[in-house]
Amino acid sequence: MPVAPVAPVAERPAATAGKVRRTPARVRRPGRARRTALPYLLLLPALLLELLIHLIPMVMGITMSFRQLTQFFIRNWSSAPWSGFDNYELAVDIDKPVGEALLNSFFTTVLFTLLSVGLCWFLGTAAAVFMQETFRGRGILRALFLIPYALPVYAAVITWAFMFQRDNGLVNHVIHEQLGIGGAEHTFWLLGDNSFWALLVISVWKGWPFAFLIVMAALQNIPKDLYEAAALDGAGVWQQIRRITLPSVGAVNQVLVLVLFLWTFNDFGTPFVLFGKAAPEAADLVSIHIYQSSFVTWNFGTGSAMSVLLLLFLLLVTAVYLFLTTRGRRESDA
């Protein structure tokens, strides 16, 4: 058979044989800079709103704390006389009624916050661990657990206020009439020392579903193999929770406890809706105390100084907490 002739291969010219082919320079696309700036442009409205809603009022509040701002200067607060640190000295002087009342309110808030955060974390963690097991109706029960967190604060607190009524409230009806505890005389829940416990119940009822939601999401990242291996080694339920569950969600719990602390210590809506402008002395939290000092006695300068002191305290607690938890995590990793 005749063989088709093969075309000769063109020889490379001698002049270009020794040259190295260079990669062409990378041309920058015109839309790349636009795509890089797009995330920052999308964040710009949120930053502007943050500036208008939080930062500017914060600066104005700090400025007011250095002035003798009363009801006579509300129309033009910048014309109020400059007082320097007199408002701060009045707020921290425990030998005077203003400082003594603020100190009592501070200790009440600390006790209330510690109890509320501890109970919220405990109930949320226990419910999250319980919901890890598969059983019929788990989805419905999980949705019911989140109802207190989804309800508006006003609606939830108003409902509890009706339940804590002395004469026709559900709480007294169940305790005194159904269970027969405490005798026939109904209890005042929104007055006196019992107001502290009523406020604590509402705070825990509102806050524990958030802890449940966060811990439940963190538990999804724990491999099931760890529990199976621990069960084969003879570890019981409590040992698995102590050795596997709690260490695995330790980082999440650190952030959760801090957020719950800040939210609870700053909570204003719950005591204000429950008690109104004048909270009982047993439930006089710092937030409602500052409101009374500012909008009831019309001494906005002193109220602003109390607000600045509260901000400094929360910043100090946050810094110390983050320092201790970060150092502890580094030591455990080492």
CSV table of C-alpha atoms in Angstrom, one decimal:
chain,number,residue,atom,x,y,z
A,1,MET,CA,0.0,0.0,0.0
A,2,PRO,CA,1.3,3.4,-0.8
A,3,VAL,CA,2.3,5.4,2.3
A,4,ALA,CA,1.1,9.0,2.6
A,5,PRO,CA,3.9,11.4,2.6
A,6,VAL,CA,4.6,13.1,6.0
A,7,ALA,CA,4.8,16.9,6.0
A,8,PRO,CA,8.2,18.1,7.1
A,9,VAL,CA,8.3,19.7,10.5
A,10,ALA,CA,9.2,23.4,10.3
A,11,GLU,CA,12.5,24.2,11.9
A,12,ARG,CA,12.7,26.9,14.6
A,13,PRO,CA,14.6,29.8,13.4
A,14,ALA,CA,18.1,30.1,14.8
A,15,ALA,CA,17.4,33.7,15.9
A,16,THR,CA,14.6,32.6,18.2
A,17,ALA,CA,15.9,29.2,19.3
A,18,GLY,CA,17.7,30.6,22.4
A,19,LYS,CA,14.9,32.9,23.6
A,20,VAL,CA,12.7,31.9,26.5
A,21,ARG,CA,9.0,32.5,26.1
A,22,ARG,CA,7.8,35.0,28.7
A,23,THR,CA,4.5,34.8,30.4
A,24,PRO,CA,2.4,37.8,29.6
A,25,ALA,CA,1.8,40.1,32.5
A,26,ARG,CA,-1.4,39.5,34.4
A,27,VAL,CA,-4.0,42.0,33.4
A,28,ARG,CA,-6.1,43.3,36.2
A,29,ARG,CA,-9.7,43.1,35.5
A,30,PRO,CA,-11.7,46.3,35.8
A,31,GLY,CA,-14.4,44.7,37.9
A,32,ARG,CA,-12.0,43.2,40.5
A,33,ALA,CA,-11.7,46.4,42.6
A,34,ARG,CA,-15.4,46.8,42.4
A,35,ARG,CA,-16.0,43.3,43.8
A,36,THR,CA,-13.5,43.9,46.5
A,37,ALA,CA,-15.2,47.1,47.7
A,38,LEU,CA,-18.7,45.6,47.5
A,39,PRO,CA,-18.6,44.0,51.0
A,40,TYR,CA,-17.5,47.3,52.6
A,41,LEU,CA,-20.3,49.2,50.7
A,42,LEU,CA,-22.8,46.7,52.0
A,43,LEU,CA,-21.6,47.2,55.6
A,44,LEU,CA,-21.7,51.0,55.3
A,45,PRO,CA,-25.4,51.5,56.1
A,46,ALA,CA,-25.1,49.3,59.2
A,47,LEU,CA,-22.0,51.3,60.4
A,48,LEU,CA,-23.8,54.6,59.8
A,49,LEU,CA,-26.8,53.4,61.8
A,50,GLU,CA,-24.5,52.2,64.6
A,51,LEU,CA,-22.9,55.6,64.6
A,52,LEU,CA,-26.3,57.4,64.8
A,53,ILE,CA,-28.0,55.1,67.3
A,54,HIS,CA,-25.2,54.1,69.7
A,55,LEU,CA,-22.0,56.1,69.4
A,56,ILE,CA,-23.4,59.6,69.1
A,57,PRO,CA,-25.9,59.2,72.0
A,58,MET,CA,-23.0,57.6,74.0
A,59,VAL,CA,-20.8,60.7,73.5
A,60,MET,CA,-23.8,63.0,74.4
A,61,GLY,CA,-24.4,61.0,77.5
A,62,ILE,CA,-20.8,61.3,78.6
A,63,THR,CA,-20.9,65.0,78.0
A,64,MET,CA,-24.2,65.4,80.0
A,65,SER,CA,-22.5,63.6,83.0
A,66,PHE,CA,-20.2,66.6,83.4
A,67,ARG,CA,-23.0,69.2,83.6
A,68,GLN,CA,-25.7,70.2,86.1
A,69,LEU,CA,-28.4,69.1,83.8
A,70,THR,CA,-31.9,69.4,85.3
A,71,GLN,CA,-35.4,70.0,84.0
A,72,PHE,CA,-34.6,73.7,83.6
A,73,PHE,CA,-32.1,73.0,80.8
A,74,ILE,CA,-33.9,70.2,78.9
A,75,ARG,CA,-34.8,72.5,76.0
A,76,ASN,CA,-31.1,73.5,75.6
A,77,TRP,CA,-29.0,71.0,77.5
A,78,SER,CA,-25.7,72.4,76.1
A,79,SER,CA,-26.4,75.6,78.2
A,80,ALA,CA,-26.4,73.7,81.5
A,81,PRO,CA,-23.6,74.7,83.9
A,82,TRP,CA,-20.4,72.7,83.8
A,83,SER,CA,-20.0,70.7,87.0
A,84,GLY,CA,-16.9,68.7,86.4
A,85,PHE,CA,-16.8,65.4,88.4
A,86,ASP,CA,-19.4,66.5,91.0
A,87,ASN,CA,-22.0,64.1,89.6
A,88,TYR,CA,-19.5,61.2,89.8
A,89,GLU,CA,-18.6,62.1,93.4
A,90,LEU,CA,-22.2,62.3,94.3
A,91,ALA,CA,-22.9,58.9,92.7
A,92,VAL,CA,-20.0,57.1,94.5
A,93,ASP,CA,-20.3,58.8,97.9
A,94,ILE,CA,-21.9,56.0,99.9
A,95,ASP,CA,-22.2,58.3,103.0
A,96,LYS,CA,-25.0,60.2,101.2
A,97,PRO,CA,-28.4,58.9,100.2
A,98,VAL,CA,-27.7,59.0,96.4
A,99,GLY,CA,-24.5,57.0,96.7
A,100,GLU,CA,-26.0,54.6,99.3
A,101,ALA,CA,-29.0,53.9,97.1
A,102,LEU,CA,-26.9,53.3,94.1
A,103,LEU,CA,-24.6,50.9,96.0
A,104,ASN,CA,-27.6,48.9,97.2
A,105,SER,CA,-29.0,48.7,93.7
A,106,PHE,CA,-25.6,47.6,92.4
A,107,PHE,CA,-25.4,44.7,94.9
A,108,THR,CA,-29.0,43.7,94.1
A,109,THR,CA,-28.2,43.6,90.4
A,110,VAL,CA,-25.0,41.6,90.9
A,111,LEU,CA,-26.9,38.9,93.0
A,112,PHE,CA,-29.8,38.9,90.5
A,113,THR,CA,-27.5,38.6,87.5
A,114,LEU,CA,-25.5,35.7,89.0
A,115,LEU,CA,-28.6,33.7,89.9
A,116,SER,CA,-30.3,34.4,86.6
A,117,VAL,CA,-27.2,33.6,84.4
A,118,GLY,CA,-26.4,30.4,86.4
A,119,LEU,CA,-30.0,29.1,86.2
A,120,CYS,CA,-30.3,30.0,82.5
A,121,TRP,CA,-27.1,28.2,81.7
A,122,PHE,CA,-27.9,25.2,83.8
A,123,LEU,CA,-31.5,24.8,82.4
A,124,GLY,CA,-30.4,25.4,78.8
A,125,THR,CA,-27.5,23.0,79.0
A,126,ALA,CA,-29.6,20.3,80.6
A,127,ALA,CA,-32.3,20.7,78.0
A,128,ALA,CA,-29.8,20.6,75.1
A,129,VAL,CA,-28.2,17.4,76.4
A,130,PHE,CA,-31.6,15.9,76.8
A,131,MET,CA,-32.7,16.8,73.3
A,132,GLN,CA,-29.7,15.1,71.8
A,133,GLU,CA,-31.5,11.7,72.2
A,134,THR,CA,-33.9,10.8,69.4
A,135,PHE,CA,-37.5,10.2,70.5
A,136,ARG,CA,-41.0,10.8,69.2
A,137,GLY,CA,-42.1,14.4,69.5
A,138,ARG,CA,-38.6,15.9,69.8
A,139,GLY,CA,-39.3,18.5,67.2
A,140,ILE,CA,-42.5,19.7,68.8
A,141,LEU,CA,-40.8,19.9,72.2
A,142,ARG,CA,-37.9,21.8,70.8
A,143,ALA,CA,-40.3,24.3,69.3
A,144,LEU,CA,-42.1,24.7,72.6
A,145,PHE,CA,-38.8,25.3,74.4
A,146,LEU,CA,-38.1,28.3,72.1
A,147,ILE,CA,-41.4,30.0,72.6
A,148,PRO,CA,-40.3,32.2,75.6
A,149,TYR,CA,-37.3,33.4,73.5
A,150,ALA,CA,-39.5,34.2,70.5
A,151,LEU,CA,-42.2,36.2,72.4
A,152,PRO,CA,-41.9,40.0,72.7
A,153,VAL,CA,-40.7,41.2,76.1
A,154,TYR,CA,-43.7,43.3,76.7
A,155,ALA,CA,-46.2,40.5,76.0
A,156,ALA,CA,-44.3,38.0,78.1
A,157,VAL,CA,-43.8,40.2,81.1
A,158,ILE,CA,-47.4,41.5,81.1
A,159,THR,CA,-48.6,37.9,81.1
A,160,TRP,CA,-46.4,37.1,84.1
A,161,ALA,CA,-47.6,40.3,85.8
A,162,PHE,CA,-51.2,39.0,85.6
A,163,MET,CA,-50.1,35.6,86.8
A,164,PHE,CA,-48.4,37.2,89.9
A,165,GLN,CA,-51.4,39.2,90.9
A,166,ARG,CA,-52.2,38.7,94.6
A,167,ASP,CA,-56.0,38.1,94.5
A,168,ASN,CA,-56.7,36.6,91.1
A,169,GLY,CA,-53.3,35.5,89.8
A,170,LEU,CA,-52.6,32.0,88.6
A,171,VAL,CA,-49.5,31.6,90.8
A,172,ASN,CA,-51.3,32.2,94.1
A,173,HIS,CA,-54.2,30.1,92.9
A,174,VAL,CA,-51.9,27.1,92.3
A,175,ILE,CA,-49.7,27.6,95.4
A,176,HIS,CA,-52.4,28.4,98.0
A,177,GLU,CA,-55.6,26.8,96.7
A,178,GLN,CA,-54.4,23.9,94.6
A,179,LEU,CA,-51.3,22.8,96.5
A,180,GLY,CA,-52.3,24.2,99.9
A,181,ILE,CA,-48.8,25.7,100.6
A,182,GLY,CA,-48.4,28.9,102.6
A,183,GLY,CA,-51.9,29.0,104.1
A,184,ALA,CA,-55.0,30.7,102.9
A,185,GLU,CA,-53.4,34.2,102.9
A,186,HIS,CA,-52.3,35.1,99.4
A,187,THR,CA,-48.7,36.3,98.8
A,188,PHE,CA,-47.7,39.7,97.5
A,189,TRP,CA,-45.4,38.8,94.6
A,190,LEU,CA,-44.9,42.2,93.1
A,191,LEU,CA,-44.3,44.0,96.4
A,192,GLY,CA,-41.7,43.6,99.2
A,193,ASP,CA,-38.9,41.0,99.2
A,194,ASN,CA,-40.9,38.6,97.0
A,195,SER,CA,-40.6,41.0,94.1
A,196,PHE,CA,-36.9,39.9,93.7
A,197,TRP,CA,-37.9,36.3,93.2
A,198,ALA,CA,-40.8,37.2,90.8
A,199,LEU,CA,-38.4,39.2,88.7
A,200,LEU,CA,-35.8,36.3,88.8
A,201,VAL,CA,-38.4,33.8,87.6
A,202,ILE,CA,-39.4,35.9,84.7
A,203,SER,CA,-35.7,36.6,83.7
A,204,VAL,CA,-34.9,32.9,83.8
A,205,TRP,CA,-38.0,32.0,81.9
A,206,LYS,CA,-37.0,34.4,79.1
A,207,GLY,CA,-33.3,33.7,79.1
A,208,TRP,CA,-32.9,29.9,79.3
A,209,PRO,CA,-34.2,29.2,75.7
A,210,PHE,CA,-31.3,31.2,74.3
A,211,ALA,CA,-28.8,29.2,76.3
A,212,PHE,CA,-30.6,26.0,75.1
A,213,LEU,CA,-30.4,27.1,71.5
A,214,ILE,CA,-26.7,28.0,71.6
A,215,VAL,CA,-25.6,24.8,73.5
A,216,MET,CA,-27.8,22.6,71.3
A,217,ALA,CA,-26.0,24.0,68.2
A,218,ALA,CA,-22.6,23.4,69.7
A,219,LEU,CA,-23.5,19.8,70.6
A,220,GLN,CA,-24.1,19.0,66.9
A,221,ASN,CA,-20.3,19.3,66.3
A,222,ILE,CA,-19.4,16.5,68.8
A,223,PRO,CA,-18.8,13.2,66.9
A,224,LYS,CA,-21.0,10.3,68.0
A,225,ASP,CA,-17.9,8.0,68.0
A,226,LEU,CA,-16.6,9.7,71.2
A,227,TYR,CA,-19.8,8.7,73.1
A,228,GLU,CA,-19.7,5.2,71.7
A,229,ALA,CA,-16.1,4.7,72.6
A,230,ALA,CA,-16.7,6.0,76.1
A,231,ALA,CA,-19.7,3.7,76.5
A,232,LEU,CA,-17.6,0.7,75.5
A,233,ASP,CA,-15.0,1.7,78.0
A,234,GLY,CA,-17.6,1.7,80.7
A,235,ALA,CA,-18.2,5.4,81.1
A,236,GLY,CA,-21.7,6.3,82.5
A,237,VAL,CA,-23.9,9.2,81.4
A,238,TRP,CA,-22.5,11.6,84.0
A,239,GLN,CA,-18.9,10.7,83.1
A,240,GLN,CA,-19.7,11.3,79.4
A,241,ILE,CA,-21.2,14.7,80.1
A,242,ARG,CA,-18.3,15.6,82.3
A,243,ARG,CA,-15.5,14.3,80.2
A,244,ILE,CA,-16.8,14.8,76.6
A,245,THR,CA,-19.8,17.2,76.5
A,246,LEU,CA,-18.7,20.0,78.8
A,247,PRO,CA,-15.1,20.2,77.5
A,248,SER,CA,-16.3,20.1,73.9
A,249,VAL,CA,-18.6,23.1,74.3
A,250,GLY,CA,-16.3,25.0,76.6
A,251,ALA,CA,-15.5,27.7,74.1
A,252,VAL,CA,-19.1,28.2,73.3
A,253,ASN,CA,-20.0,28.4,77.0
A,254,GLN,CA,-17.5,31.1,77.6
A,255,VAL,CA,-19.1,33.4,75.1
A,256,LEU,CA,-22.6,32.3,76.2
A,257,VAL,CA,-22.0,33.2,79.8
A,258,LEU,CA,-20.6,36.6,78.9
A,259,VAL,CA,-23.5,37.5,76.6
A,260,LEU,CA,-26.0,36.4,79.3
A,261,PHE,CA,-24.2,38.4,81.9
A,262,LEU,CA,-24.2,41.6,79.8
A,263,TRP,CA,-27.9,41.2,78.8
A,264,THR,CA,-29.1,40.5,82.3
A,265,PHE,CA,-27.1,43.2,84.0
A,266,ASN,CA,-28.4,45.7,81.5
A,267,ASP,CA,-31.9,44.5,81.4
A,268,PHE,CA,-34.4,47.4,81.6
A,269,GLY,CA,-37.5,46.2,79.8
A,270,THR,CA,-38.3,43.4,82.2
A,271,PRO,CA,-38.4,45.4,85.5
A,272,PHE,CA,-39.9,48.4,83.9
A,273,VAL,CA,-42.8,46.5,82.4
A,274,LEU,CA,-43.3,44.5,85.6
A,275,PHE,CA,-43.1,47.2,88.2
A,276,GLY,CA,-43.4,50.5,86.3
A,277,LYS,CA,-41.4,53.6,87.1
A,278,ALA,CA,-41.0,52.8,90.8
A,279,ALA,CA,-39.6,49.3,91.4
A,280,PRO,CA,-39.6,47.9,94.9
A,281,GLU,CA,-36.3,48.2,96.8
A,282,ALA,CA,-35.7,44.4,96.7
A,283,ALA,CA,-35.9,44.5,92.9
A,284,ASP,CA,-34.3,47.8,92.3
A,285,LEU,CA,-31.9,46.9,89.5
A,286,VAL,CA,-29.3,49.4,88.3
A,287,SER,CA,-31.0,50.0,85.0
A,288,ILE,CA,-34.3,51.0,86.6
A,289,HIS,CA,-32.5,52.9,89.3
A,290,ILE,CA,-30.7,55.1,86.7
A,291,TYR,CA,-34.0,55.7,84.9
A,292,GLN,CA,-35.6,56.9,88.2
A,293,SER,CA,-32.6,59.1,88.9
A,294,SER,CA,-32.9,60.7,85.4
A,295,PHE,CA,-36.6,60.8,84.5
A,296,VAL,CA,-38.3,60.8,87.9
A,297,THR,CA,-36.1,63.2,89.9
A,298,TRP,CA,-35.2,65.1,86.7
A,299,ASN,CA,-31.5,65.0,87.5
A,300,PHE,CA,-30.1,64.0,84.2
A,301,GLY,CA,-26.5,64.9,85.0
A,302,THR,CA,-26.4,62.4,87.9
A,303,GLY,CA,-28.2,59.8,85.9
A,304,SER,CA,-25.7,60.2,83.0
A,305,ALA,CA,-22.8,59.8,85.5
A,306,MET,CA,-24.4,56.6,86.8
A,307,SER,CA,-24.7,55.3,83.2
A,308,VAL,CA,-21.1,56.0,82.5
A,309,LEU,CA,-20.0,54.2,85.7
A,310,LEU,CA,-22.2,51.3,84.6
A,311,LEU,CA,-20.5,51.2,81.2
A,312,LEU,CA,-17.0,51.3,82.8
A,313,PHE,CA,-17.9,48.5,85.1
A,314,LEU,CA,-19.2,46.3,82.3
A,315,LEU,CA,-16.1,47.0,80.2
A,316,LEU,CA,-13.9,46.1,83.1
A,317,VAL,CA,-15.8,42.8,83.8
A,318,THR,CA,-15.6,41.9,80.1
A,319,ALA,CA,-11.9,42.6,79.8
A,320,VAL,CA,-11.1,40.6,83.0
A,321,TYR,CA,-13.3,37.7,81.9
A,322,LEU,CA,-11.9,37.5,78.4
A,323,PHE,CA,-8.3,37.7,79.8
A,324,LEU,CA,-8.9,34.9,82.3
A,325,THR,CA,-10.7,32.6,79.8
A,326,THR,CA,-8.2,33.2,77.1
A,327,ARG,CA,-5.3,32.5,79.4
A,328,GLY,CA,-7.0,29.4,80.8
A,329,ARG,CA,-7.6,28.1,77.2
A,330,ARG,CA,-4.0,28.7,76.3
A,331,GLU,CA,-2.8,26.8,79.4
A,332,SER,CA,-5.1,23.9,78.6
A,333,ASP,CA,-3.9,23.7,75.0
A,334,ALA,CA,-0.3,23.8,76.1
